[in-house]
Amino acid sequence: MGDLELLLPGEAEVLVRGLRSFPLREMGSEGWNQQHENLEKLNMQAILDATISQGEPIQELLVTHGKVPTLVEELIAVEMWKQKVFPVLCRVEDFKPQNTFPIYMVVHHEASIINLLETVFFHKEVCESAEDTVLDLVDYCHRKLTLLVARSGCGGPPEGEGSQDSNPMQELQKQAELMEFEIALKALSVLRYITDCVDRQWSVSQAPQLAHLKRMQCLYPVCWFLSPGKLQQFEGSRWHTVAPSEQQKLSKLDGQVWIALYNLLLSPEAQARYCLTSFAKGQLLKLRAFLTDTLLDQLPNLAHLQSFLAHLALTETQPPKKDLVLEQIPEIWERLERENRGKWQAIAKHQLQHVFSPSEQDLRLQAQRWAETYRLDVLEAVAPERPRCAYCSAEASKRCSRCQNEWYCCRECQVKHWEKHGKTCVLAAQGDRAK
């Protein structure tokens, strides 16, 4: 890896061993911020390792030290913070922070964790090491896919353009909503990797949870959204208009959906435990319309799925089972909600006073630490594609000379974007000079 190595093996092990769960009240605190930085480093290192295909020590360390359940709990905790505490912060009328960067870090924490999980869950031993928390992770993924389906019915993801009259907290809410969409797509990939393990011995007692195919009915619509007159596809963290000649080409997200469905529908464990009602049968048979010859050429294994659906069409449905069924249920969300119920206002008040109102000096120190974490050479190496213009999203070749963080395709776009980028640019530049 040479100059692109972000962490030495010894450093990575120290960071992994130090991972722990934080109470919702402590999110944004100094100790929490340090762990967030550590997770970002582990995240980037894991992507670099996967890119060069020379072993993946981060995945091995997470399994060895039993930290995958910790990541799952942190993921669900920050999801709950965003749903319960963040809206309270946004409703406080007299809270007008000069800089929303500390709050943005907490909002972004969920994206950091799910991205790391997406990278390491490719390995089945990681899924096994999640133990009982895999049920909580499946439940988390289901919530995110439900969100995607709801948005698909409204014409796609939220728009990224903001109003000039928006205050900083309103802008942060819009950024959080846009981020939520990409988080949901990451959850889709994680769920697909979990379905790879549905027929392994470790999952026999957990198969009822994984075999809830009624939850998987929301899988197909999440990748493609029809807008007036054009078809758009989300890939490489960007929306692209798909040319008519490319509309039959299978994208990565489409592939994840079909592989997940294949694993669930053809798994002996899932088939043995799934109650085939007339409604479920009707929903599953809708998949036949999408199994075209072009799709089968790209994923030949789906021919088995096509045969399964043909057989399903001739199968009699089953009445709902009335037997007593015992199964494990996800616990993390309910436990966190029980521990913090009635405390959302108090948590928000505490964080307003002690976490999200930093001094100018604190902001400069934080900017300096992040400049050290996000090395430009590493960011460029882990980027899914060439840089895009921060204003118009066209392919960019010019970088902001002051902060070196934003990219632009031309001077005109940079000038138009300055009103939004200016404060962040000055802060980042001050952090660089402080070094």
Coordinates of C-alpha atoms in Angstrom, one line a residue, residues 50 55-56 59-60 63 117-128 193 197:
A50 CA -10.5 -4.1 0.2
G55 CA -5.9 -9.2 3.2
E56 CA -8.3 -7.3 5.4
Q59 CA -12.3 -7.2 9.5
E60 CA -10.1 -9.7 11.3
V63 CA -13.9 -10.4 14.7
L117 CA -20.3 -2.6 8.2
E118 CA -21.0 -2.8 4.5
T119 CA -17.2 -3.2 3.8
V120 CA -16.6 -5.9 6.4
F121 CA -19.9 -7.9 6.2
F122 CA -18.8 -9.2 2.8
H123 CA -17.0 -11.8 5.0
K124 CA -19.3 -14.4 6.5
E125 CA -17.2 -14.7 9.6
V126 CA -18.1 -11.1 10.4
C127 CA -21.8 -11.9 10.1
E128 CA -21.3 -14.9 12.5
Y193 CA -24.6 -10.1 2.9
C197 CA -25.5 -16.7 5.8

